Amino acid sequence: MPPANCDPRSGHLSAEPRARHVVRVGVYQRWPTAGESDFLQSYVDSQPDWRIALRRSDYGSGATLKRSGLQRVLAAARSGAIDVLVVRHMYNLSRITQHLAFLLDELTSRGVRVVSVADPGLDTETPFGLFLVRVVTAVAEIEYTGARADRRDRLRHEQESGDESPLAG
């Protein structure tokens, strides 16, 4: 058994027997704004012992995982560089349920807690929070799929009716 003043993550002895463990936080934003950055920073600052170790953002679609900032977050999780990932909304990670499920599994299997600041109940620290995250993302995908179907139906209707507009006189 390690000594009482040993941090099990680092294996190093701490100078103080009851030293607090600093929680290494990754912050991820998709289509970031200054207000959102301040909001996430305030949230991290309000948590005892949380320190930002990684800050990444992307300007890509939530329908793909091919985003450099997201890939860097995953690399940090795989290397053990972060303990918590903070996002404003879970759909910032992905709007596709299968992608979000993959990301959550990848992160949580590496011991990374995922927190949605705007939706405090959506926190992978608890089984109920993880359940809620998946339900909400499933609803988001249903809405996304419905919107795509609506666009497809509208285009098909326009093609079938030719160039005539019902308002054309």
PDB file of C-alpha atoms in Angstrom:
ATOM      1  CA  MET A   1       0.000   0.000   0.000  1.00  0.00           C
ATOM      2  CA  PRO A   2       1.421   3.447  -0.910  1.00  0.00           C
ATOM      3  CA  PRO A   3       2.245   5.928   1.822  1.00  0.00           C
ATOM      4  CA  ALA A   4      -0.597   8.233   2.907  1.00  0.00           C
ATOM      5  CA  ASN A   5       1.099  11.266   1.387  1.00  0.00           C
ATOM      6  CA  CYS A   6       1.556   9.695  -2.044  1.00  0.00           C
ATOM      7  CA  ASP A   7      -0.549  10.884  -4.961  1.00  0.00           C
ATOM      8  CA  PRO A   8      -1.619   7.603  -6.638  1.00  0.00           C
ATOM      9  CA  ARG A   9      -1.854   9.271 -10.071  1.00  0.00           C
ATOM     10  CA  SER A  10       1.676  10.602 -10.081  1.00  0.00           C
ATOM     11  CA  GLY A  11       3.413   8.240  -7.668  1.00  0.00           C
ATOM     12  CA  HIS A  12       5.200  11.241  -6.157  1.00  0.00           C
ATOM     13  CA  LEU A  13       5.227  12.156  -2.502  1.00  0.00           C
ATOM     14  CA  SER A  14       3.479  15.416  -1.777  1.00  0.00           C
ATOM     15  CA  ALA A  15       5.098  18.038   0.401  1.00  0.00           C
ATOM     16  CA  GLU A  16       2.025  18.142   2.610  1.00  0.00           C
ATOM     17  CA  PRO A  17       0.398  14.903   3.853  1.00  0.00           C
ATOM     18  CA  ARG A  18      -3.109  16.196   3.106  1.00  0.00           C
ATOM     19  CA  ALA A  19      -2.296  18.117  -0.063  1.00  0.00           C
ATOM     20  CA  ARG A  20      -5.270  18.564  -2.366  1.00  0.00           C
ATOM     21  CA  HIS A  21      -5.247  16.947  -5.753  1.00  0.00           C
ATOM     22  CA  VAL A  22      -5.388  19.492  -8.575  1.00  0.00           C
ATOM     23  CA  VAL A  23      -8.021  18.510 -11.105  1.00  0.00           C
ATOM     24  CA  ARG A  24      -6.698  19.003 -14.641  1.00  0.00           C
ATOM     25  CA  VAL A  25      -9.440  20.411 -16.816  1.00  0.00           C
ATOM     26  CA  GLY A  26      -9.816  20.422 -20.574  1.00  0.00           C
ATOM     27  CA  VAL A  27     -12.159  23.036 -22.026  1.00  0.00           C
ATOM     28  CA  TYR A  28     -13.633  22.408 -25.459  1.00  0.00           C
ATOM     29  CA  GLN A  29     -15.697  24.820 -27.534  1.00  0.00           C
ATOM     30  CA  ARG A  30     -17.216  24.485 -30.984  1.00  0.00           C
ATOM     31  CA  TRP A  31     -17.828  27.849 -32.650  1.00  0.00           C
ATOM     32  CA  PRO A  32     -16.537  29.707 -29.579  1.00  0.00           C
ATOM     33  CA  THR A  33     -17.556  33.217 -28.574  1.00  0.00           C
ATOM     34  CA  ALA A  34     -15.925  35.518 -26.023  1.00  0.00           C
ATOM     35  CA  GLY A  35     -18.986  35.302 -23.790  1.00  0.00           C
ATOM     36  CA  GLU A  36     -18.917  31.509 -23.853  1.00  0.00           C
ATOM     37  CA  SER A  37     -15.193  31.459 -23.040  1.00  0.00           C
ATOM     38  CA  ASP A  38     -15.800  33.732 -20.048  1.00  0.00           C
ATOM     39  CA  PHE A  39     -18.738  31.563 -18.943  1.00  0.00           C
ATOM     40  CA  LEU A  40     -16.658  28.374 -19.039  1.00  0.00           C
ATOM     41  CA  GLN A  41     -13.718  30.075 -17.317  1.00  0.00           C
ATOM     42  CA  SER A  42     -16.032  31.284 -14.520  1.00  0.00           C
ATOM     43  CA  TYR A  43     -17.370  27.781 -14.062  1.00  0.00           C
ATOM     44  CA  VAL A  44     -13.896  26.249 -13.806  1.00  0.00           C
ATOM     45  CA  ASP A  45     -12.793  29.009 -11.413  1.00  0.00           C
ATOM     46  CA  SER A  46     -15.790  28.226  -9.166  1.00  0.00           C
ATOM     47  CA  GLN A  47     -14.706  24.600  -8.698  1.00  0.00           C
ATOM     48  CA  PRO A  48     -12.213  23.934  -5.900  1.00  0.00           C
ATOM     49  CA  ASP A  49      -8.831  22.700  -7.119  1.00  0.00           C
ATOM     50  CA  TRP A  50      -9.760  22.786 -10.811  1.00  0.00           C
ATOM     51  CA  ARG A  51      -7.092  24.174 -13.159  1.00  0.00           C
ATOM     52  CA  ILE A  52      -7.290  24.444 -16.934  1.00  0.00           C
ATOM     53  CA  ALA A  53      -4.664  22.198 -18.492  1.00  0.00           C
ATOM     54  CA  LEU A  54      -6.009  22.266 -22.066  1.00  0.00           C
ATOM     55  CA  ARG A  55      -8.171  24.657 -24.039  1.00  0.00           C
ATOM     56  CA  ARG A  56      -9.260  23.710 -27.566  1.00  0.00           C
ATOM     57  CA  SER A  57     -11.869  24.932 -30.009  1.00  0.00           C
ATOM     58  CA  ASP A  58     -13.114  24.198 -33.500  1.00  0.00           C
ATOM     59  CA  TYR A  59     -15.172  25.925 -36.157  1.00  0.00           C
ATOM     60  CA  GLY A  60     -16.361  22.681 -37.716  1.00  0.00           C
ATOM     61  CA  SER A  61     -19.632  20.848 -37.989  1.00  0.00           C
ATOM     62  CA  GLY A  62     -20.940  18.885 -35.034  1.00  0.00           C
ATOM     63  CA  ALA A  63     -21.845  16.136 -37.493  1.00  0.00           C
ATOM     64  CA  THR A  64     -18.228  15.002 -37.881  1.00  0.00           C
ATOM     65  CA  LEU A  65     -15.454  13.886 -35.549  1.00  0.00           C
ATOM     66  CA  LYS A  66     -12.796  15.195 -37.956  1.00  0.00           C
ATOM     67  CA  ARG A  67     -12.090  18.362 -35.984  1.00  0.00           C
ATOM     68  CA  SER A  68      -8.525  19.113 -34.915  1.00  0.00           C
ATOM     69  CA  GLY A  69      -9.475  20.591 -31.528  1.00  0.00           C
ATOM     70  CA  LEU A  70     -11.642  17.593 -30.681  1.00  0.00           C
ATOM     71  CA  GLN A  71      -8.891  15.205 -31.739  1.00  0.00           C
ATOM     72  CA  ARG A  72      -6.456  17.035 -29.451  1.00  0.00           C
ATOM     73  CA  VAL A  73      -8.911  16.671 -26.564  1.00  0.00           C
ATOM     74  CA  LEU A  74      -9.114  12.931 -27.241  1.00  0.00           C
ATOM     75  CA  ALA A  75      -5.316  12.694 -27.392  1.00  0.00           C
ATOM     76  CA  ALA A  76      -5.069  14.496 -24.039  1.00  0.00           C
ATOM     77  CA  ALA A  77      -7.588  12.067 -22.526  1.00  0.00           C
ATOM     78  CA  ARG A  78      -5.727   9.067 -23.920  1.00  0.00           C
ATOM     79  CA  SER A  79      -2.427  10.324 -22.502  1.00  0.00           C
ATOM     80  CA  GLY A  80      -3.954  11.020 -19.087  1.00  0.00           C
ATOM     81  CA  ALA A  81      -3.379  14.788 -19.324  1.00  0.00           C
ATOM     82  CA  ILE A  82      -6.929  15.757 -18.259  1.00  0.00           C
ATOM     83  CA  ASP A  83      -9.308  14.594 -15.541  1.00  0.00           C
ATOM     84  CA  VAL A  84     -12.408  16.579 -16.560  1.00  0.00           C
ATOM     85  CA  LEU A  85     -13.667  17.867 -19.890  1.00  0.00           C
ATOM     86  CA  VAL A  86     -15.865  20.962 -19.667  1.00  0.00           C
ATOM     87  CA  VAL A  87     -18.203  21.948 -22.508  1.00  0.00           C
ATOM     88  CA  ARG A  88     -21.065  24.401 -22.627  1.00  0.00           C
ATOM     89  CA  HIS A  89     -23.495  21.852 -24.107  1.00  0.00           C
ATOM     90  CA  MET A  90     -22.983  18.155 -24.836  1.00  0.00           C
ATOM     91  CA  TYR A  91     -23.948  18.726 -28.453  1.00  0.00           C
ATOM     92  CA  ASN A  92     -20.752  20.795 -28.771  1.00  0.00           C
ATOM     93  CA  LEU A  93     -18.999  17.422 -28.808  1.00  0.00           C
ATOM     94  CA  SER A  94     -21.297  15.949 -31.458  1.00  0.00           C
ATOM     95  CA  ARG A  95     -24.837  16.159 -32.753  1.00  0.00           C
ATOM     96  CA  ILE A  96     -24.778  12.537 -33.893  1.00  0.00           C
ATOM     97  CA  THR A  97     -25.797  10.080 -31.182  1.00  0.00           C
ATOM     98  CA  GLN A  98     -23.387   7.367 -32.310  1.00  0.00           C
ATOM     99  CA  HIS A  99     -20.507   9.858 -32.333  1.00  0.00           C
ATOM    100  CA  LEU A 100     -21.422  11.247 -28.930  1.00  0.00           C
ATOM    101  CA  ALA A 101     -21.735   7.739 -27.501  1.00  0.00           C
ATOM    102  CA  PHE A 102     -18.279   6.921 -28.897  1.00  0.00           C
ATOM    103  CA  LEU A 103     -16.786  10.114 -27.443  1.00  0.00           C
ATOM    104  CA  LEU A 104     -18.370   9.615 -24.035  1.00  0.00           C
ATOM    105  CA  ASP A 105     -17.242   5.986 -23.908  1.00  0.00           C
ATOM    106  CA  GLU A 106     -13.731   6.956 -25.002  1.00  0.00           C
ATOM    107  CA  LEU A 107     -13.472   9.729 -22.426  1.00  0.00           C
ATOM    108  CA  THR A 108     -15.093   7.944 -19.493  1.00  0.00           C
ATOM    109  CA  SER A 109     -13.141   4.733 -20.115  1.00  0.00           C
ATOM    110  CA  ARG A 110     -10.004   6.848 -19.668  1.00  0.00           C
ATOM    111  CA  GLY A 111     -11.328   8.235 -16.386  1.00  0.00           C
ATOM    112  CA  VAL A 112     -12.289  11.620 -17.828  1.00  0.00           C
ATOM    113  CA  ARG A 113     -15.456  13.150 -16.411  1.00  0.00           C
ATOM    114  CA  VAL A 114     -17.490  15.171 -18.943  1.00  0.00           C
ATOM    115  CA  VAL A 115     -19.419  18.182 -17.640  1.00  0.00           C
ATOM    116  CA  SER A 116     -21.941  20.355 -19.471  1.00  0.00           C
ATOM    117  CA  VAL A 117     -21.906  23.785 -17.818  1.00  0.00           C
ATOM    118  CA  ALA A 118     -25.216  24.979 -19.289  1.00  0.00           C
ATOM    119  CA  ASP A 119     -26.944  21.713 -18.374  1.00  0.00           C
ATOM    120  CA  PRO A 120     -25.609  20.766 -14.902  1.00  0.00           C
ATOM    121  CA  GLY A 121     -27.572  17.497 -14.802  1.00  0.00           C
ATOM    122  CA  LEU A 122     -25.644  16.302 -17.852  1.00  0.00           C
ATOM    123  CA  ASP A 123     -22.532  15.168 -16.022  1.00  0.00           C
ATOM    124  CA  THR A 124     -20.942  11.780 -16.647  1.00  0.00           C
ATOM    125  CA  GLU A 125     -19.815  11.515 -13.029  1.00  0.00           C
ATOM    126  CA  THR A 126     -23.074   9.766 -12.146  1.00  0.00           C
ATOM    127  CA  PRO A 127     -24.924   6.957 -13.927  1.00  0.00           C
ATOM    128  CA  PHE A 128     -28.070   9.101 -13.996  1.00  0.00           C
ATOM    129  CA  GLY A 129     -26.130  11.993 -15.535  1.00  0.00           C
ATOM    130  CA  LEU A 130     -24.707   9.701 -18.208  1.00  0.00           C
ATOM    131  CA  PHE A 131     -28.218   8.386 -18.899  1.00  0.00           C
ATOM    132  CA  LEU A 132     -29.547  11.947 -19.267  1.00  0.00           C
ATOM    133  CA  VAL A 133     -26.719  12.863 -21.623  1.00  0.00           C
ATOM    134  CA  ARG A 134     -27.613   9.993 -23.921  1.00  0.00           C
ATOM    135  CA  VAL A 135     -31.343  10.739 -23.843  1.00  0.00           C
ATOM    136  CA  VAL A 136     -30.807  14.394 -24.680  1.00  0.00           C
ATOM    137  CA  THR A 137     -28.440  13.589 -27.525  1.00  0.00           C
ATOM    138  CA  ALA A 138     -30.881  11.014 -28.905  1.00  0.00           C
ATOM    139  CA  VAL A 139     -33.557  13.711 -28.994  1.00  0.00           C
ATOM    140  CA  ALA A 140     -31.113  16.072 -30.707  1.00  0.00           C
ATOM    141  CA  GLU A 141     -30.409  13.464 -33.366  1.00  0.00           C
ATOM    142  CA  ILE A 142     -34.124  12.851 -33.914  1.00  0.00           C
ATOM    143  CA  GLU A 143     -34.604  16.588 -34.445  1.00  0.00           C
ATOM    144  CA  TYR A 144     -31.597  16.739 -36.776  1.00  0.00           C
ATOM    145  CA  THR A 145     -32.851  13.733 -38.758  1.00  0.00           C
ATOM    146  CA  GLY A 146     -36.333  15.267 -38.963  1.00  0.00           C
ATOM    147  CA  ALA A 147     -34.931  18.542 -40.264  1.00  0.00           C
ATOM    148  CA  ARG A 148     -32.936  16.672 -42.931  1.00  0.00           C
ATOM    149  CA  ALA A 149     -36.051  14.735 -43.958  1.00  0.00           C
ATOM    150  CA  ASP A 150     -38.041  17.983 -44.163  1.00  0.00           C
ATOM    151  CA  ARG A 151     -35.392  19.533 -46.437  1.00  0.00           C
ATOM    152  CA  ARG A 152     -35.289  16.408 -48.598  1.00  0.00           C
ATOM    153  CA  ASP A 153     -39.104  16.383 -48.908  1.00  0.00           C
ATOM    154  CA  ARG A 154     -39.170  20.091 -49.774  1.00  0.00           C
ATOM    155  CA  LEU A 155     -36.543  19.614 -52.504  1.00  0.00           C
ATOM    156  CA  ARG A 156     -38.396  16.604 -53.911  1.00  0.00           C
ATOM    157  CA  HIS A 157     -41.638  18.595 -53.947  1.00  0.00           C
ATOM    158  CA  GLU A 158     -39.908  21.496 -55.727  1.00  0.00           C
ATOM    159  CA  GLN A 159     -38.460  19.125 -58.341  1.00  0.00           C
ATOM    160  CA  GLU A 160     -41.793  17.395 -58.919  1.00  0.00           C
ATOM    161  CA  SER A 161     -43.662  20.656 -59.293  1.00  0.00           C
ATOM    162  CA  GLY A 162     -41.079  22.089 -61.646  1.00  0.00           C
ATOM    163  CA  ASP A 163     -40.020  25.699 -61.463  1.00  0.00           C
ATOM    164  CA  GLU A 164     -43.567  26.890 -60.925  1.00  0.00           C
ATOM    165  CA  SER A 165     -44.170  28.732 -57.722  1.00  0.00           C
ATOM    166  CA  PRO A 166     -47.646  28.606 -56.219  1.00  0.00           C
ATOM    167  CA  LEU A 167     -47.386  32.398 -55.979  1.00  0.00           C
ATOM    168  CA  ALA A 168     -46.428  32.864 -59.628  1.00  0.00           C
ATOM    169  CA  GLY A 169     -49.130  34.543 -61.606  1.00  0.00           C
TER     170      GLY A 169
END
